[in-house]
Each structure stands twice: as structure tokens, then as C-alpha cells.
Coordinates of C-alpha atoms in Angstrom, one line a residue:
M1 CA 71.2 27.5 27.6
D2 CA 69.6 27.3 24.1
I3 CA 69.5 23.7 22.7
I4 CA 70.7 24.8 19.2
A5 CA 73.6 26.8 20.7
A6 CA 74.5 23.9 23.0
Y7 CA 74.5 21.5 20.0
R8 CA 76.8 23.8 18.1
E9 CA 79.0 24.0 21.1
A10 CA 79.2 20.2 21.9
G11 CA 78.6 18.8 18.4
T12 CA 76.7 15.8 19.7
Y13 CA 73.1 15.1 20.8
R14 CA 74.1 13.7 24.2
G15 CA 76.7 16.5 24.9
A16 CA 74.1 19.2 24.0
A17 CA 71.6 17.4 26.3
E18 CA 74.0 17.5 29.2
I19 CA 74.5 21.2 28.7
A20 CA 70.8 22.1 28.1
G21 CA 69.5 19.8 30.9
T22 CA 67.3 17.6 28.7
T23 CA 67.4 14.3 26.8
H24 CA 69.2 13.5 23.6
K25 CA 65.9 12.6 21.9
T26 CA 64.6 16.1 22.5
V27 CA 67.8 17.6 21.1
R28 CA 67.5 15.4 18.0
R29 CA 63.9 16.5 17.4
V30 CA 64.7 20.2 17.9
I31 CA 67.7 20.1 15.6
A32 CA 65.7 18.2 12.9
R33 CA 62.9 20.8 13.1
H34 CA 65.5 23.6 12.9
E35 CA 67.1 22.1 9.8
A36 CA 63.7 21.6 8.2
G37 CA 63.0 25.3 8.3
G38 CA 61.3 25.6 11.6
A39 CA 58.4 23.1 10.8
A40 CA 57.9 19.7 12.2
P41 CA 59.3 17.0 10.0
E42 CA 56.7 15.2 7.9
R43 CA 56.1 11.7 9.1
A44 CA 55.7 8.8 6.6
P45 CA 52.1 7.5 6.5
R46 CA 51.7 4.4 8.5
G47 CA 49.6 1.6 7.0
R48 CA 46.7 -0.3 8.7
N49 CA 46.4 -4.0 9.0
Y50 CA 43.2 -4.1 6.9
D51 CA 44.5 -2.1 3.9
G52 CA 44.8 -5.3 1.9
V53 CA 41.1 -6.2 2.2
A54 CA 39.7 -2.7 1.9
A55 CA 38.9 -3.2 -1.8
L56 CA 37.2 -6.5 -1.0
V57 CA 35.0 -4.9 1.6
A58 CA 34.0 -2.0 -0.6
G59 CA 33.0 -4.3 -3.4
R60 CA 30.8 -6.5 -1.2
V61 CA 29.2 -3.5 0.4
E62 CA 28.4 -2.1 -3.0
K63 CA 27.0 -5.4 -4.2
T64 CA 24.7 -5.8 -1.2
S65 CA 23.6 -2.1 -1.2
G66 CA 25.2 -1.5 2.2
R67 CA 23.3 -4.3 4.0
I68 CA 26.0 -7.0 4.6
S69 CA 27.3 -7.3 8.1
A70 CA 31.0 -7.4 9.3
K71 CA 30.3 -10.8 10.8
R72 CA 29.5 -12.3 7.4
L73 CA 32.4 -10.5 5.7
L74 CA 35.1 -11.5 8.2
P75 CA 35.6 -15.1 6.9
A76 CA 36.1 -13.8 3.4
A77 CA 38.6 -11.2 4.7
R78 CA 40.5 -13.9 6.6
A79 CA 40.8 -16.0 3.5
A80 CA 42.1 -12.9 1.7
G81 CA 44.9 -12.5 4.3
Y82 CA 43.5 -10.3 7.0
A83 CA 45.0 -11.2 10.3
G84 CA 43.7 -8.3 12.6
S85 CA 41.1 -8.3 15.2
P86 CA 37.3 -8.5 14.5
R87 CA 36.9 -5.2 16.3
N88 CA 39.2 -3.4 13.9
F89 CA 37.6 -5.1 10.9
R90 CA 34.1 -3.8 12.1
R91 CA 35.5 -0.3 11.9
L92 CA 36.5 -0.9 8.3
V93 CA 33.1 -2.2 7.4
A94 CA 31.3 0.6 9.2
A95 CA 33.4 3.2 7.3
A96 CA 32.7 1.5 4.0
K97 CA 28.9 1.4 4.6
Q98 CA 28.9 5.1 5.6
A99 CA 30.8 6.0 2.5
W100 CA 28.3 4.0 0.3
R101 CA 25.2 5.5 2.0
R102 CA 26.7 9.0 1.5
E103 CA 26.7 8.4 -2.2
H104 CA 23.4 6.6 -2.5
H105 CA 21.0 8.5 -0.3
R106 CA 17.5 8.6 -1.7
G107 CA 16.9 12.2 -0.7
R108 CA 13.3 11.7 0.5
R109 CA 11.0 14.7 0.9
P110 CA 8.9 15.2 4.0
A111 CA 5.2 14.5 3.7
V112 CA 2.9 17.5 3.5
W113 CA -0.6 16.6 4.8
S114 CA -3.8 18.3 3.9
P115 CA -6.8 18.5 6.3
G116 CA -9.4 15.8 5.8
E117 CA -7.4 13.9 3.3
H118 CA -5.5 10.9 4.8
L119 CA -6.0 8.4 7.6
V120 CA -3.1 6.0 8.0
I121 CA -3.7 2.6 9.6
D122 CA -1.5 -0.4 10.6
W123 CA -1.4 -3.4 13.0
G124 CA 1.0 -4.3 15.7
A125 CA 1.4 -7.1 18.2
E126 CA 2.7 -7.2 21.8
G127 CA 2.1 -9.6 24.7
G128 CA -0.3 -11.8 22.9
L129 CA -2.6 -8.9 21.9
H130 CA -3.0 -7.3 18.5
V131 CA -3.2 -3.5 18.5
F132 CA -4.9 -1.6 15.7
C133 CA -3.5 1.9 15.3
A134 CA -4.7 4.8 13.1
V135 CA -3.5 8.4 12.7
L136 CA -5.5 11.3 11.1
A137 CA -2.4 12.8 9.4
W138 CA -3.1 16.5 9.5
C139 CA -4.3 16.9 13.1
R140 CA -2.3 13.9 14.4
V141 CA -5.3 12.5 16.4
R142 CA -4.4 8.9 17.3
F143 CA -6.8 6.0 17.6
V144 CA -5.7 2.7 19.3
R145 CA -7.7 -0.4 20.0
F146 CA -6.9 -4.0 20.9
A147 CA -8.2 -7.2 19.3
R148 CA -7.6 -11.0 19.4
D149 CA -6.8 -11.3 15.6
E150 CA -6.1 -9.3 12.5
R151 CA -8.8 -10.7 10.2
A152 CA -10.6 -8.6 7.7
E153 CA -13.8 -8.5 9.7
T154 CA -11.9 -7.2 12.8
T155 CA -10.0 -4.6 10.7
L156 CA -13.1 -3.2 9.1
A157 CA -15.0 -3.1 12.4
L158 CA -12.3 -1.2 14.1
L159 CA -12.0 1.1 11.1
A160 CA -15.7 1.8 11.3
E161 CA -15.3 2.6 15.0
C162 CA -12.4 4.9 14.2
F163 CA -14.6 6.9 11.8
E164 CA -17.3 7.3 14.5
V165 CA -14.7 8.6 17.0
L166 CA -13.3 11.1 14.5
G167 CA -16.9 12.2 13.6
G168 CA -16.4 11.9 9.8
V169 CA -14.7 10.0 7.0
P170 CA -11.4 11.1 5.4
G171 CA -10.9 11.1 1.7
T172 CA -8.2 8.3 1.6
V173 CA -7.3 5.5 4.0
L174 CA -3.7 4.6 3.5
A175 CA -2.8 1.1 4.8
D176 CA 0.2 -1.2 4.7
R177 CA -0.1 -4.2 2.3
M178 CA -2.2 -6.1 4.9
G179 CA -3.1 -9.7 3.9
C180 CA -6.6 -9.2 5.2
L181 CA -7.3 -6.3 2.8
K182 CA -5.2 -7.3 -0.1
G183 CA -6.6 -9.7 -2.7
G184 CA -3.5 -9.7 -4.9
V185 CA -0.8 -7.6 -6.6
V186 CA -0.5 -7.1 -10.3
A187 CA 2.3 -4.9 -11.8
N188 CA 2.8 -3.4 -8.3
V189 CA -0.8 -2.4 -8.1
V190 CA -2.5 -3.8 -5.0
V191 CA -5.9 -5.4 -5.7
P192 CA -8.1 -4.9 -2.7
T193 CA -10.6 -7.6 -1.6
A194 CA -14.2 -7.1 -2.8
E195 CA -15.3 -6.8 0.8
Y196 CA -12.9 -3.9 1.4
V197 CA -14.0 -2.3 -1.8
R198 CA -17.7 -2.6 -0.7
F199 CA -16.8 -1.2 2.7
A200 CA -15.0 1.8 1.1
G201 CA -18.0 2.5 -1.1
H202 CA -20.3 2.4 1.9
Y203 CA -18.3 5.0 3.8
G204 CA -17.2 7.0 0.7
F205 CA -13.4 6.9 1.0
R206 CA -10.7 5.8 -1.4
P207 CA -8.6 2.7 -0.3
D208 CA -4.9 3.1 -0.9
F209 CA -1.8 1.0 -0.1
C210 CA 1.8 1.8 0.7
Q211 CA 4.7 0.9 -1.6
A212 CA 6.3 -2.5 -1.1
A213 CA 9.4 -2.6 1.1
D214 CA 9.2 1.1 1.8
P215 CA 8.7 1.7 5.6
E216 CA 9.5 5.4 5.3
S217 CA 6.2 5.9 3.5
K218 CA 4.2 5.0 6.6
G219 CA 6.5 6.1 9.4
I220 CA 3.7 8.3 10.8
V221 CA 1.8 5.2 11.9
E222 CA 4.8 3.0 12.6
N223 CA 5.9 5.5 15.2
L224 CA 2.4 5.3 16.8
V225 CA 2.6 1.5 17.0
G226 CA 5.9 1.7 18.8
Y227 CA 4.7 4.5 21.1
A228 CA 1.6 2.5 22.0
K229 CA 3.7 -0.5 22.8
S230 CA 6.2 1.4 25.0
D231 CA 3.8 3.8 26.7
L232 CA 0.5 1.8 26.9
I233 CA 1.0 -1.9 26.7
V234 CA 4.3 -2.4 28.5
P235 CA 3.5 -0.2 31.6
Q236 CA -0.1 -1.5 32.1
A237 CA 0.2 -5.1 30.9
P238 CA -1.0 -7.7 31.6
F239 CA -4.6 -6.7 31.0
G240 CA -7.4 -8.7 32.6
D241 CA -9.4 -9.2 29.4
L242 CA -9.9 -7.5 26.0
A243 CA -12.6 -5.1 27.5
A244 CA -10.1 -3.9 30.1
A245 CA -7.4 -3.4 27.5
N246 CA -9.7 -1.4 25.2
A247 CA -10.8 0.7 28.2
A248 CA -7.2 1.5 28.9
A249 CA -6.7 2.3 25.2
V250 CA -9.6 4.8 25.2
A251 CA -8.1 6.6 28.3
W252 CA -4.7 6.6 26.8
C253 CA -5.9 8.1 23.5
A254 CA -7.7 10.8 25.4
E255 CA -4.5 11.6 27.2
V256 CA -2.1 11.8 24.3
N257 CA -4.6 13.6 22.1
G258 CA -5.1 16.3 24.7
V259 CA -1.4 17.4 25.0
I260 CA 0.8 19.3 22.6
H261 CA 2.2 17.2 19.8
S262 CA 6.0 17.7 19.3
E263 CA 5.7 17.6 15.5
I264 CA 2.9 20.1 14.9
C265 CA 3.3 22.1 18.2
A266 CA -0.4 22.0 18.7
V267 CA -3.0 19.9 20.6
P268 CA -4.4 17.2 18.3
A269 CA -7.9 17.3 19.8
E270 CA -8.1 21.0 19.1
R271 CA -7.0 20.7 15.5
L272 CA -9.6 17.9 15.1
V273 CA -12.3 20.4 15.6
I274 CA -11.0 22.3 12.5
E275 CA -10.4 19.2 10.4
R276 CA -13.8 17.6 11.2
E277 CA -15.5 20.2 9.0
L278 CA -13.6 18.9 6.0
L279 CA -14.3 15.2 6.7
G280 CA -17.0 13.3 4.7
P281 CA -20.3 12.6 6.5
L282 CA -20.9 9.3 8.2
P283 CA -23.5 7.0 6.6
S284 CA -26.8 6.6 8.4
L285 CA -26.0 3.0 9.1
R286 CA -22.7 1.2 9.9
A287 CA -21.6 -1.4 7.4
S288 CA -22.5 -4.8 8.6
I289 CA -19.9 -7.6 8.4
G290 CA -21.7 -10.9 8.6
R291 CA -21.7 -14.5 7.6
Q292 CA -22.3 -15.7 4.0
V293 CA -24.4 -18.4 2.4
T294 CA -23.7 -20.3 -0.8
R295 CA -26.0 -20.5 -3.8
K296 CA -25.7 -21.8 -7.4
V297 CA -26.7 -19.5 -10.3
D298 CA -29.6 -21.1 -12.3
R299 CA -30.3 -21.0 -16.0
L300 CA -32.3 -17.7 -15.6
S301 CA -29.1 -16.1 -14.3
C302 CA -30.7 -15.7 -10.8
V303 CA -30.1 -17.0 -7.3
R304 CA -32.8 -17.7 -4.7
F305 CA -32.6 -16.4 -1.2
A306 CA -35.4 -16.5 1.4
S307 CA -37.9 -17.7 -1.2
A308 CA -37.1 -14.8 -3.5
R309 CA -35.3 -14.5 -6.8
Y310 CA -32.4 -12.1 -7.5
S311 CA -30.6 -11.6 -10.8
V312 CA -26.8 -11.8 -11.4
P313 CA -24.7 -11.3 -14.6
V314 CA -25.4 -13.9 -17.2
R315 CA -21.7 -14.9 -17.3
L316 CA -22.1 -16.5 -13.9
I317 CA -24.7 -19.1 -15.0
G318 CA -23.8 -22.4 -13.4
E319 CA -21.3 -20.8 -11.0
T320 CA -21.4 -20.9 -7.2
V321 CA -21.6 -17.6 -5.5
K322 CA -22.0 -16.3 -1.9
L323 CA -24.8 -14.2 -0.6
R324 CA -24.8 -11.8 2.3
T325 CA -27.5 -9.5 3.7
D326 CA -26.4 -6.0 4.6
D327 CA -28.7 -3.2 5.9
G328 CA -31.7 -4.3 3.9
R329 CA -29.6 -5.2 0.8
L330 CA -28.5 -8.5 -0.7
L331 CA -24.9 -8.7 -1.9
V332 CA -23.8 -11.4 -4.4
I333 CA -20.1 -12.2 -4.1
M334 CA -17.9 -14.4 -6.2
T335 CA -16.7 -17.5 -4.3
G336 CA -13.1 -17.5 -5.7
T337 CA -12.3 -13.8 -6.0
G338 CA -14.5 -12.3 -3.4
Q339 CA -15.9 -9.8 -6.0
V340 CA -19.3 -8.3 -5.4
V341 CA -21.1 -8.9 -8.7
A342 CA -24.6 -7.9 -7.8
E343 CA -26.5 -5.8 -5.2
H344 CA -30.3 -5.8 -4.6
V345 CA -32.8 -4.5 -2.2
L346 CA -34.4 -7.3 -0.2
V347 CA -37.8 -8.3 -1.5
A348 CA -40.7 -10.3 0.1
P349 CA -40.8 -14.1 -0.3
G350 CA -42.1 -15.0 -3.7
G351 CA -40.9 -11.8 -5.3
A352 CA -38.1 -11.1 -7.7
S353 CA -35.5 -8.4 -8.2
V354 CA -34.2 -8.3 -11.7
R355 CA -31.7 -5.6 -13.0
D356 CA -31.2 -5.0 -16.7
E357 CA -27.5 -4.3 -16.4
H358 CA -26.9 -7.9 -15.4
Y359 CA -27.8 -8.9 -18.9
G360 CA -25.3 -6.6 -20.7
G361 CA -25.1 -3.2 -19.0
P362 CA -21.9 -1.3 -18.3
R363 CA -20.3 -1.0 -14.8
P364 CA -19.2 2.2 -13.1
A365 CA -15.7 3.5 -14.0
T366 CA -12.9 2.8 -11.5
P367 CA -9.9 5.0 -10.4
R368 CA -6.7 4.5 -12.3
R369 CA -3.6 3.3 -10.4
A370 CA 0.0 3.5 -11.5
V371 CA 1.1 0.5 -13.4
R372 CA 4.7 -0.8 -13.1
P373 CA 5.2 -4.2 -14.6
R374 CA 7.6 -6.6 -13.0
T375 CA 7.2 -10.1 -14.5
A376 CA 7.8 -11.0 -18.2
A377 CA 4.0 -11.5 -18.8
E378 CA 3.2 -8.2 -17.2
K379 CA 5.8 -6.4 -19.3
E380 CA 4.6 -8.0 -22.5
F381 CA 1.0 -7.1 -21.7
C382 CA 1.8 -3.5 -20.6
A383 CA 3.8 -2.9 -23.8
L384 CA 0.4 -2.4 -25.5
G385 CA 0.3 1.1 -24.0
P386 CA -2.5 3.0 -22.3
A387 CA -5.2 0.5 -23.2
A388 CA -3.4 -2.3 -21.2
E389 CA -2.9 0.1 -18.2
V390 CA -6.6 1.0 -18.1
F391 CA -7.5 -2.6 -18.3
I392 CA -5.2 -3.6 -15.4
T393 CA -6.3 -0.7 -13.1
G394 CA -9.9 -1.3 -13.9
A395 CA -9.6 -5.0 -13.1
A396 CA -7.7 -4.2 -9.9
A397 CA -10.4 -1.8 -8.7
A398 CA -13.0 -4.4 -9.4
G399 CA -11.2 -6.9 -7.2
H400 CA -10.3 -9.4 -10.0
T401 CA -7.6 -11.4 -8.2
R402 CA -7.1 -13.8 -11.0
L403 CA -5.8 -11.2 -13.4
G404 CA -2.1 -12.0 -12.8
P405 CA -2.4 -15.7 -13.8
E406 CA -4.6 -14.8 -16.8
L407 CA -2.1 -12.3 -18.3
A408 CA -0.3 -15.2 -20.1
E409 CA -3.6 -16.2 -21.7
L410 CA -4.3 -12.6 -22.7
N411 CA -0.8 -12.4 -24.3
T412 CA -1.6 -15.6 -26.3
L413 CA -4.8 -14.0 -27.5
R414 CA -2.9 -11.0 -28.7
A415 CA -0.5 -13.1 -30.7
A416 CA -3.3 -15.2 -32.2
H417 CA -5.7 -12.3 -33.3
G418 CA -3.2 -9.5 -34.0
E419 CA -2.4 -6.4 -32.0
Q420 CA -5.1 -4.1 -33.5
A421 CA -7.9 -6.6 -33.0
F422 CA -6.7 -7.3 -29.5
L423 CA -6.6 -3.6 -28.7
D424 CA -10.2 -3.1 -29.9
A425 CA -11.3 -6.1 -27.8
L426 CA -9.6 -4.6 -24.7
D427 CA -11.3 -1.2 -25.3
R428 CA -14.7 -3.0 -25.5
A429 CA -13.9 -5.0 -22.4
V430 CA -13.0 -1.8 -20.5
A431 CA -16.2 -0.1 -21.7
F432 CA -18.3 -3.0 -20.4
S433 CA -16.1 -3.7 -17.3
R434 CA -15.3 -7.3 -18.3
W435 CA -11.9 -8.2 -16.8
R436 CA -11.5 -11.9 -17.3
A437 CA -9.5 -13.5 -20.1
A438 CA -12.6 -15.5 -21.1
D439 CA -14.4 -12.2 -21.6
V440 CA -11.7 -10.9 -23.9
R441 CA -11.7 -14.2 -25.8
S442 CA -15.5 -13.9 -26.2
I443 CA -15.2 -10.4 -27.6
L444 CA -12.5 -11.5 -30.1
G445 CA -14.7 -14.5 -31.1
V446 CA -17.7 -12.2 -31.9
G447 CA -15.6 -9.9 -34.1
A448 CA -15.9 -6.3 -34.9
G449 CA -19.4 -6.4 -36.2
V450 CA -21.1 -5.9 -32.9
P451 CA -22.6 -2.5 -32.1
G452 CA -21.0 -0.3 -29.5
P453 CA -22.5 1.9 -26.8
A454 CA -23.8 5.2 -28.2
A455 CA -22.2 8.3 -26.8
E456 CA -25.4 10.4 -27.5
P457 CA -29.0 9.6 -28.4
G458 CA -29.8 9.8 -32.1
D459 CA -32.4 11.9 -33.9
A460 CA -36.1 11.2 -33.5
L461 CA -37.5 8.8 -36.1
V462 CA -40.4 10.6 -38.0
L463 CA -42.5 8.4 -40.4
D464 CA -45.3 9.5 -42.8
L465 CA -47.9 6.8 -42.4
P466 CA -50.4 6.2 -45.3
V467 CA -53.9 7.5 -45.0
V468 CA -56.6 4.7 -45.1
P469 CA -60.4 5.0 -45.1
V470 CA -62.1 4.5 -41.7
R471 CA -65.7 4.0 -40.6
P472 CA -67.3 5.6 -37.5
L473 CA -68.1 3.4 -34.5
A474 CA -71.8 4.1 -34.9
D475 CA -71.8 1.8 -38.0
Y476 CA -71.0 -1.1 -35.7
A477 CA -73.9 -0.5 -33.3
I478 CA -76.4 -3.4 -32.9
G479 CA -79.2 -1.2 -34.3
G480 CA -77.2 -0.3 -37.3
L481 CA -76.6 -4.0 -38.3
S482 CA -80.4 -4.8 -38.5

């Protein structure tokens, strides 16, 4: 019998249930749905035990940019009256983080690599061994080697070996902010060490560094480091010695570079044949990385090495510098900053190599890097405009690691001499590649009366000399005097 008809007949839920052969609860639901127009009655929303602390959690997640954990938030929630389980509270925190990330996603774009442009390098460590990883970005050829340390000498030697394996030099080497290659950071611009700048000049590539605290910008090599650890080190470790580890690394690189890469759907070794035509040529000699000797610059602005004399810039008179021989050349390096200040061809004992530019000549122009001031001194200095940015990028490219501490002194010179005079001094310092605060102070002390470098040669000087009487040489003969 129909439940509604049975209810009309009996008039009670239990009586209708007896007639229809069901329970009184079912009769009550059917009658309620019928009286509501055929739809199920709307239930009142049921609250959750963490509704009282939801605003607290949302505020803390917003304040910490979605990085705080539920474990650290739970004591504050308990103090605010939350009495539920930690598991239920973790659900609330996870939902709050997901909502925050949905509204604050950075929207990164995928990298588009060009052939012959970028080589990305990084270090990793596993099982007491340090692993050097490099990826040629366009063809995805991978280079992995092991080492005992991550010093600058080791890094540059492995980078040189990587160039030889690739058969050329890419236009840019993108590295993480490695301590062995980084001399300092000024306004978010990484100052490479002088040794790295010299190495890059020898091979003809541009050194570049990733942004700070931005792992997504170098994920291509981070994935390689993890892949090498899981597929090379863990299955084959422990290695007998470093030579055995590197032999296994060479075989592993040949294996992974000879199969189809999932990202590019091509064989990296085959694409390397195409990209090698766009790589720069290798130098005839590999850059040597050797030991250094210390010398003091004499009053003639020279240093002595192997009984020969070599000139250095006059501003270094009385300073202590380091000397290093490299493929028939002598490099003069600043002791404190590591800056290469002079380069000579080796001469025989007793000889001398003197260069005119060490006594007032300009230096080569350096590439400009983006300037983003962080500290108060950097912001005050960069407020001068393009002249200050050119000065900072030029000093960074020259390896002047003391520029950061000297910014306060430069700002003091600006306040003392006036903004226009200081700008003129900065322009002259950039023109002559003088990056220290003492150099700018010297320029300001001389004033504006000094000549500047001429852009073009002037006109020829033509003089009309007076005509004077002359006598022939025959008049001075011995016979002519008798």
C-alpha cells in the first residue's frame, strides 16, 4: 500500500508503518518530503569544531606567505579555544594554504632555450662525494663528474673538462650563487671572483648567476643532480676511489645521453651534433689553475718575478699583490679582492715588460647587470640614476668586492662635494675604470680642470717656420778653412 495513503488512513506514523510494512522513520521522511513539494527537506548546515579558529589560521598563513606548518599553529589554536584533534586541524591548515597559493601564484613562464647559448652548472653531495653536474640547455646533454671538494680550482677544472667533452664553449654559463665563484653581492648583482672572470675571458663565455632564493630558475640542473644521485650514486656506491667513480660517471653520461629525453623527445647526443656548430671554439691551450706567489709593488710601480720586472697600475705602489704564471703569461692579482690588475707576456731574466696603460690608460668596458638596491646605502647611491648603475655594474664585472662597504664613503663624498660634481667624478671614474672610493675621492680632489679623453683625434698642426740663411757643407771642409 502507498505510504502517503496509509498515513491518511491511519493518521499516525507508526500506524501507517504497520500498514505499509516499513518503519515509522521512513514514513516521517516521506511525509515531510511530500509536504515540502516533493523535494528533500533542506538540512541546517552543521558547524565544524575548528570554525572558531579559521580566521586565526588564515591570518597566520597570510603573514607567513603560506610557509607555516600546522604543528606550529596548533598551540596558538589551542589557546584560542580549539579542542579538536590535530588531524582535523591539519585539514584546516592545508585548506588555508591551498586557498592562499591559489590567490598568490607567481605564474612562471617555461624557459625557451636557444642552441649554443646556455650551460647550467651546479654542485651536489652524496655519500661523502661531491658531484659536479652540467646541462647544455637546448640539446639536454648531461655532464657529471665526481670530486673531493667544491673549491674554485676544482670547479674551474671540471668546467674546462666539460667544454672539451662538448667540443665548444657556450655563450653563457649559468651557475647558482656558489661561494667558490662569488666574490660578493652588491644591490643583488653578484660580483664574480677575479679568477672566474679571467677564466671566462680565456674561454670566451659570459658568467651569469641565478636569482637568490629562486630554485625554479635552475630546475633544469637541480633535476640532473637528483637524477645522478638516485640513478648513479645510490645503485653503484660505494666506489673504490675517485677514479672509479669518475669512470662510472663517464659510462652513465654516455648511457643517458644516448636515449630519448622525455622533455625534448629526442636523443641528446644527436642534437649535440647540431648545437656544436653554434658553440664557440675552444682555446688552443686550457687555462691553468696554479699556485700564487706574493710580491710588493716598488716605487717604479713594478713587481719583480724570475729576475724580470713587470709594471702594474701606479695606484698599487706599496701594495702587496699575488703573481701567477699562466700559459706563458704573468697575471698580477690583488691580494684582498682577487682582482687581476695586470697581465704580461713572460720575459727573459733581466728584462722588463712595461705597459703604458698602467700609468693612466682606460680599461675595457664591462657588461651591464641589472641593479636592484636593497640596503639604505645602496638605495641612496642608486638614487643618482644611470651613472650610479653604470658604476656598480662596472665595478662588479671588474671583481671589486669591497664596493659594498665603500658605498657609505661614496655617499659621504656626494654630500660633501655636491651632486653635480659627484656625478662628473663618477663619469670620469667609469671612463677610466676606477672603482674604489679612494679613486673617486682623488678625482673630486683634482677638480674639473683636468682634460678628458678625446673622442676623436684633432686636426693636424701646420706651422709656417721662418726662413734663415744657410751655408753649404763644403764651406766646412778642412781645405776650405785654410
